Coordinates of C-alpha atoms in Angstrom, one line a residue:
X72 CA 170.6 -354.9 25.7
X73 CA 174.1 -353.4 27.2
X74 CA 174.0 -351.4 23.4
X75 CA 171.1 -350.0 23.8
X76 CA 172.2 -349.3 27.4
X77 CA 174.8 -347.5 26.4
X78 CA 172.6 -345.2 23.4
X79 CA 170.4 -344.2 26.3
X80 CA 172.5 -342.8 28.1
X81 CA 174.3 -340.9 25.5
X82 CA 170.6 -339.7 24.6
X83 CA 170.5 -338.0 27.7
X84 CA 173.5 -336.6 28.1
X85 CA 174.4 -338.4 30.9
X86 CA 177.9 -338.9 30.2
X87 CA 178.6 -335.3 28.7
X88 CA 177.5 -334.7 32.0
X89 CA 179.5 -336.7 34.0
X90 CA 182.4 -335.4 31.4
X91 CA 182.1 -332.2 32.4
X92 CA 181.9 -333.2 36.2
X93 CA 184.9 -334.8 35.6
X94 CA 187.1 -332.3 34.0
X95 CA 185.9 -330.1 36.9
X96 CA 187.0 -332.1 39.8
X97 CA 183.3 -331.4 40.7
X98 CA 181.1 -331.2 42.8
X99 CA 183.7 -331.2 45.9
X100 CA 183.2 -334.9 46.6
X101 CA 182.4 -336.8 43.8
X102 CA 180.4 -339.1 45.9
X103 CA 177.5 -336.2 46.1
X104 CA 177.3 -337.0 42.0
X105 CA 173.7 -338.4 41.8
X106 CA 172.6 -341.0 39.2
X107 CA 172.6 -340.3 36.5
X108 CA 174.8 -339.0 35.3
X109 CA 177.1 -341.4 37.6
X110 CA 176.4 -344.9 36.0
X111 CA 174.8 -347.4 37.6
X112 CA 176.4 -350.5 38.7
X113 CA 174.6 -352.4 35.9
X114 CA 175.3 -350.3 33.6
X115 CA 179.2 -350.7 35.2
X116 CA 179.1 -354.3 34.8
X117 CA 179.6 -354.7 31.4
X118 CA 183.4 -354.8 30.3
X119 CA 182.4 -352.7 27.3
X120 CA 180.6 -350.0 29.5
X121 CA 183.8 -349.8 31.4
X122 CA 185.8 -349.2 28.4
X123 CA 184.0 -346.7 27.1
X124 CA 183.6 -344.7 30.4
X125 CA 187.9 -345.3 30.5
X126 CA 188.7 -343.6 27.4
X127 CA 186.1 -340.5 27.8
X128 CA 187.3 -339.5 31.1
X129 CA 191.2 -340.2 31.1
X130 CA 193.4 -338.5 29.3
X131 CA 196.7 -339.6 28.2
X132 CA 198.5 -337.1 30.3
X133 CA 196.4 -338.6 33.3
X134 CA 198.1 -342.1 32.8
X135 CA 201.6 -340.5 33.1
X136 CA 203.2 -341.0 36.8
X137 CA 204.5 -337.7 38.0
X138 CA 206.7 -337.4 40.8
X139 CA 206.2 -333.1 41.5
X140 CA 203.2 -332.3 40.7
X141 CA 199.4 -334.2 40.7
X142 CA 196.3 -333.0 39.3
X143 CA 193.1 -333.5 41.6
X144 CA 194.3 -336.5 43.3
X145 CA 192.4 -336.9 46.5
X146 CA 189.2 -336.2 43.9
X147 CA 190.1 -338.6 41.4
X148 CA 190.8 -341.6 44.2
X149 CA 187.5 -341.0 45.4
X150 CA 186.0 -340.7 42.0
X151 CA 187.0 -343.9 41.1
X152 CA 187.2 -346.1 44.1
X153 CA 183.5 -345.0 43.4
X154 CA 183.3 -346.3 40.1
X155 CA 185.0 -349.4 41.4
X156 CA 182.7 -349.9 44.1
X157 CA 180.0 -350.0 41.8
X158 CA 181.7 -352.3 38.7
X159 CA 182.0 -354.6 42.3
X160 CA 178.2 -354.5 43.0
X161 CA 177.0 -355.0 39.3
X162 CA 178.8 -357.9 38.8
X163 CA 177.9 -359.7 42.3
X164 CA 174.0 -359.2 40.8
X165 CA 175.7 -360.4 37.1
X166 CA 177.1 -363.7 38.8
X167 CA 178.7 -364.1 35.6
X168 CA 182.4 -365.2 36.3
X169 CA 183.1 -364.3 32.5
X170 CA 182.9 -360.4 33.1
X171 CA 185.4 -358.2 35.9
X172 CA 187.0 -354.8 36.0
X173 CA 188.3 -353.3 33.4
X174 CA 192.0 -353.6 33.6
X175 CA 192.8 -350.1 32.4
X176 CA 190.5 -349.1 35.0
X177 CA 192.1 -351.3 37.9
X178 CA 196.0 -349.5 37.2
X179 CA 194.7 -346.3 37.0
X180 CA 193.0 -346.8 40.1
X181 CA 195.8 -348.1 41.9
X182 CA 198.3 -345.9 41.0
X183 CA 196.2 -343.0 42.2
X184 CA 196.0 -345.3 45.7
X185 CA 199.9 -345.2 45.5
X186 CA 200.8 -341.6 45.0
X187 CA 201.5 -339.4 47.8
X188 CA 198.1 -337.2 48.8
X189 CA 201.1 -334.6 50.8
X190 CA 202.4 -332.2 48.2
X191 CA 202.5 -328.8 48.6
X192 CA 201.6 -328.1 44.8
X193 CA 199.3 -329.6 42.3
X194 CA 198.5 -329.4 38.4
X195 CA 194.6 -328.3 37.7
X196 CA 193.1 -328.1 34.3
X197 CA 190.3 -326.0 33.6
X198 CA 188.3 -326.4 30.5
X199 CA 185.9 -324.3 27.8
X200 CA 184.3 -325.0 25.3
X201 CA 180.7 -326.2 23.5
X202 CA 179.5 -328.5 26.7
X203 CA 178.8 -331.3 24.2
X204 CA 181.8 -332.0 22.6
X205 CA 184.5 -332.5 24.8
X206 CA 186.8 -332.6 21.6
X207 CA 186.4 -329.0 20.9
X208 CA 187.3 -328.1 24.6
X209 CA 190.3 -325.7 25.0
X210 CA 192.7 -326.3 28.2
X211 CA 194.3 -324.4 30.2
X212 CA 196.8 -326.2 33.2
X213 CA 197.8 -324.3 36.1
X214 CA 200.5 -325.2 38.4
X215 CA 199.1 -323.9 42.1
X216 CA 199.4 -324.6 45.8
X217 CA 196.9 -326.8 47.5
X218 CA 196.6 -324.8 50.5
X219 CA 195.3 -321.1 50.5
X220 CA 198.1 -319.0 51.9
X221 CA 201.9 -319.9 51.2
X222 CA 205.4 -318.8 51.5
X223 CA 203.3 -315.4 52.8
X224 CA 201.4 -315.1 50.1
X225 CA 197.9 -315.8 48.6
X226 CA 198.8 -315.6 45.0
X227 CA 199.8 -319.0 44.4
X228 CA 196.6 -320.9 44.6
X229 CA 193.6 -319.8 41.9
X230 CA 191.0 -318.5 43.7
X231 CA 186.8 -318.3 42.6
X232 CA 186.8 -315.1 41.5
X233 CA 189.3 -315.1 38.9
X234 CA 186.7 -318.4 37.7
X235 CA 183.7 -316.3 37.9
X236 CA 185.4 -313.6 35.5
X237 CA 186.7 -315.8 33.4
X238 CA 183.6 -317.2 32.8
X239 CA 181.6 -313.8 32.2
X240 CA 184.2 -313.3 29.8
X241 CA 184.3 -316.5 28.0
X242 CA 180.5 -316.1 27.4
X243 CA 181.3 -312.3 26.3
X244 CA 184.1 -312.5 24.1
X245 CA 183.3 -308.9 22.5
X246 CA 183.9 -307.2 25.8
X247 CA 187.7 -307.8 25.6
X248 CA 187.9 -307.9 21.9
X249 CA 190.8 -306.1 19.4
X250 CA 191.4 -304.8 22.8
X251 CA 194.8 -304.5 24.9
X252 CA 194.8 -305.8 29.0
X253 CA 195.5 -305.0 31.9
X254 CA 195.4 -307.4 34.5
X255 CA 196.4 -306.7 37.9
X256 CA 197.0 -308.8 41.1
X257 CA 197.2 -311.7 38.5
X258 CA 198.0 -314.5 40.9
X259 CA 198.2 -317.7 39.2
X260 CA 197.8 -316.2 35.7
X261 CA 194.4 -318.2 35.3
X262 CA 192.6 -315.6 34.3
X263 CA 195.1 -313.4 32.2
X264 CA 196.3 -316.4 30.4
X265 CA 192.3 -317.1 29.3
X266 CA 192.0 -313.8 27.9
X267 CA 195.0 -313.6 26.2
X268 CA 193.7 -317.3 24.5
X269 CA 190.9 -315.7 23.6
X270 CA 192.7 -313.2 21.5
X271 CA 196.4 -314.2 21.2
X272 CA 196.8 -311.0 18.7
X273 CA 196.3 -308.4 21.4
X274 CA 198.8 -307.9 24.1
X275 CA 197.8 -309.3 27.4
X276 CA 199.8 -307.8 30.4
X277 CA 200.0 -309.5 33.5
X278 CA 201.0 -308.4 37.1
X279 CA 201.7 -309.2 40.7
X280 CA 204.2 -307.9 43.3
X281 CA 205.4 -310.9 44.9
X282 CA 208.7 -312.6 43.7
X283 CA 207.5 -316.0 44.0
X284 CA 204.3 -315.3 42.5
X285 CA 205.3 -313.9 39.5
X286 CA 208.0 -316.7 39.2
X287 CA 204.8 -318.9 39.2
X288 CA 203.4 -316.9 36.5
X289 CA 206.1 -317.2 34.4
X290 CA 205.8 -321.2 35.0
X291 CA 202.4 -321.2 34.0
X292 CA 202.5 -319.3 31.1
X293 CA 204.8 -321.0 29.7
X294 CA 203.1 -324.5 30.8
X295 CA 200.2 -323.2 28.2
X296 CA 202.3 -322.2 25.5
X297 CA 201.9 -318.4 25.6
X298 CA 202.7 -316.5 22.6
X299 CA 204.9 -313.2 23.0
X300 CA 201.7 -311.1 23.3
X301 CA 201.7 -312.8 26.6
X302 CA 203.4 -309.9 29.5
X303 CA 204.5 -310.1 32.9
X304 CA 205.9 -307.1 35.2
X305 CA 205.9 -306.7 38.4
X306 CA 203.7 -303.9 39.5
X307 CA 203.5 -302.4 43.2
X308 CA 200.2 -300.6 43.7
X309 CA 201.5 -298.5 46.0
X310 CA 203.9 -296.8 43.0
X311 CA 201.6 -297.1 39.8
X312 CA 204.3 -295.3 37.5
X313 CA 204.8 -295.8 33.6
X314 CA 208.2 -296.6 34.1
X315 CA 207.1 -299.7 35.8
X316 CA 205.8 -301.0 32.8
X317 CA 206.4 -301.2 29.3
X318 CA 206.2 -297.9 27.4
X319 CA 203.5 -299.5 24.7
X320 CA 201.6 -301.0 27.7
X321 CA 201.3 -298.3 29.9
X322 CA 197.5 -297.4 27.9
X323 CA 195.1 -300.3 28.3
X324 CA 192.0 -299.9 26.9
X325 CA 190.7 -302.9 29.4
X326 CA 191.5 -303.4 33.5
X327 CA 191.2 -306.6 34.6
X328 CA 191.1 -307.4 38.8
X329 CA 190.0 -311.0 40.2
X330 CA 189.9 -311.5 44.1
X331 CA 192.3 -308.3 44.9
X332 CA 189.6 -306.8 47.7
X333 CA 190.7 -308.4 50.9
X334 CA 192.6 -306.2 52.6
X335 CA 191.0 -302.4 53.5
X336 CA 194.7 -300.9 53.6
X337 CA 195.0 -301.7 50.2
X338 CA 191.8 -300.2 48.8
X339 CA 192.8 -297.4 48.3
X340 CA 196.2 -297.7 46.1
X341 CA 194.0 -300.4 44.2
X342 CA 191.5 -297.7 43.0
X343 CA 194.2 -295.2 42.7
X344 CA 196.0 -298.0 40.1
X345 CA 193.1 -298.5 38.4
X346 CA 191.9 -294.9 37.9
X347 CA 195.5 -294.5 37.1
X348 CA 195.9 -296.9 33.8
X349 CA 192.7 -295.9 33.2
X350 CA 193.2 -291.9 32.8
X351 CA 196.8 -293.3 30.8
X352 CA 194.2 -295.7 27.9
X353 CA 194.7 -294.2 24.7
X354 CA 190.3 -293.3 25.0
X355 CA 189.9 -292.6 28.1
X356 CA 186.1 -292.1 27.3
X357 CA 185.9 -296.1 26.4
X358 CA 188.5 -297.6 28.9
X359 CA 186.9 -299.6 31.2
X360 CA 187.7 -301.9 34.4
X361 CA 186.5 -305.0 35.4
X362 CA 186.6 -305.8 38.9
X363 CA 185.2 -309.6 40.5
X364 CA 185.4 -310.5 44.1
X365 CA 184.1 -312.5 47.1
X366 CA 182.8 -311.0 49.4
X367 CA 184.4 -312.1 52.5
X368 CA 184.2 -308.5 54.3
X369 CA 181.0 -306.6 53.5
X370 CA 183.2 -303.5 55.4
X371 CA 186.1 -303.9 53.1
X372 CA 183.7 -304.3 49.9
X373 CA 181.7 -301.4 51.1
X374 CA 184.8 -299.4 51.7
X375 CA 185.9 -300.2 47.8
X376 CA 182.5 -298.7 46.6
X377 CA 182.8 -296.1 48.7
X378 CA 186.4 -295.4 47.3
X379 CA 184.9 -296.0 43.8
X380 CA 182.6 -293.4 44.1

């Protein structure tokens, strides 16, 4: 019965669902996952069940204590005091002494209970790929702060936008393709470090102002193995001039901006930059700029359209 338990579920895709959840860190509290695709406590209460639902969701990285740097912590504690919870309940309706909690499951869970939830800085891992084959799913790990503003700056936490066009671009690989970027306000490196994964043979230049920032893009790049196509250069807005860049950069045939529209006195230079490398492209006629925000400010988004225009 617990096999064919266990077929059903894969049937449905309930835990390629719950996979992907995972992987995600979402929704924002893993106690608003419905079931299915979270198991139920029957299901939970066989030993073999719990095994299986171990070695799909935990990665061997995730079993290694770090003493810096955490990935998705507070999520994961919840996720599985969750998935304890439930192996608890299943077996009290079992009453069979024979079966308990996985022991694999039990550590993990405990260490998470014994790490610090107070750091400044934490490891998140986005993934891509075919949803239904978590083996073919490309990573990329970003060191980033947990809170949104820091040491003065906003640049050192990935923010939804940069998500959003990374996304759009993942499912439109041709737009970016055989073609050399321009990122600016890169932040994290998130999204630049994407694209240049999508095409490692075309140069990928990324850009921020702020010292500790692009110190943090540096770190991340490195963190995913970038190959020398990979660029970083500080670039002020406020002086968009080809000496600030590398000679053979300074024509991009694509702009890349992610979350940059937040501040109305810096509309302006940020149209003026992008106008700027975009006049520079080696084809003017088919350089193009891709620009994703929030809208936090319909003023300051207006004003950018406006400025556009």
């Amino acid at each position: 019965m617990m096999k064919e338990s266990i077929i059903a579920t894969d049937k449905h895709g309930d835990l390629h669902r719950l996979t992907r959840l995972y992987a995600a860190l979402s929704p924002a509290s893993p106690r608003q996952i419905p079931s299915p695709p979270f198991p139920t406590s029957h299901w939970l209460s066989c030993g073999s069940n719990q095994s299986k639902l171990f070695d799909l969701l935990i990665q061997p990285e995730d079993q290694i204590t770090q003493d810096e740097i955490e990935v998705g912590h507070d999520w994961k504690l919840a996720f599985w005091k969750r998935v304890v919870l439930s192996i608890e309940a299943g077996l009290r309706e079992l009453n069979n002494p024979e079966e308990e909690i996985d022991e694999r499951i039990l550590k993990f869970y405990i260490s998470l209970q014994n790490q610090s939830n107070k750091r400044v800085r934490e490891l998140r891992r986005y993934y891509y790929g075919p949803l239904r084959d978590p083996k073919l799913w490309s990573r990329i790990e970003i060191l980033e702060n947990r809170e949104s503003i820091g040491h003065g700056t906003t640049g050192l936490k990935s923010w939804g936008a940069s998500i959003c066009l990374a996304n759009y671009l993942i499912l439109n690989p041709h737009l970016i393709e055989n073609k050399s970027i321009l990122e600016l306000g890169s932040g994290t490196g998130l999204l630049g470090i994407l694209v240049h994964q999508l095409d490692p043979s075309k140069e990928v230049h990324l850009t921020d102002c702020n010292p500790l920032v692009l110190d943090r893009l540096r770190h991340n790049a490195h963190l995913n193995r970038a190959g020398e196509n990979l660029k970083i250069d500080h670039l002020d807005w406020n002086t968009p001039q080809i000496s600030n860049l590398k000679p053979k950069f300074s024509k991009p045939q694509v702009v890349l901006a992610a979350d940059v529209i937040y501040d109305p006195d810096l509309v302006l230079a940020l149209v003026d930059t992008i106008c700027y490398f975009l006049q520079e492209s080696f084809d003017c006629r088919s350089a193009s700029a891709m620009v994703c925000s929030t809208v936090r400010d319909p003023e300051t988004w207006e004003l950018f359209l406006s400025v556009c225009s």
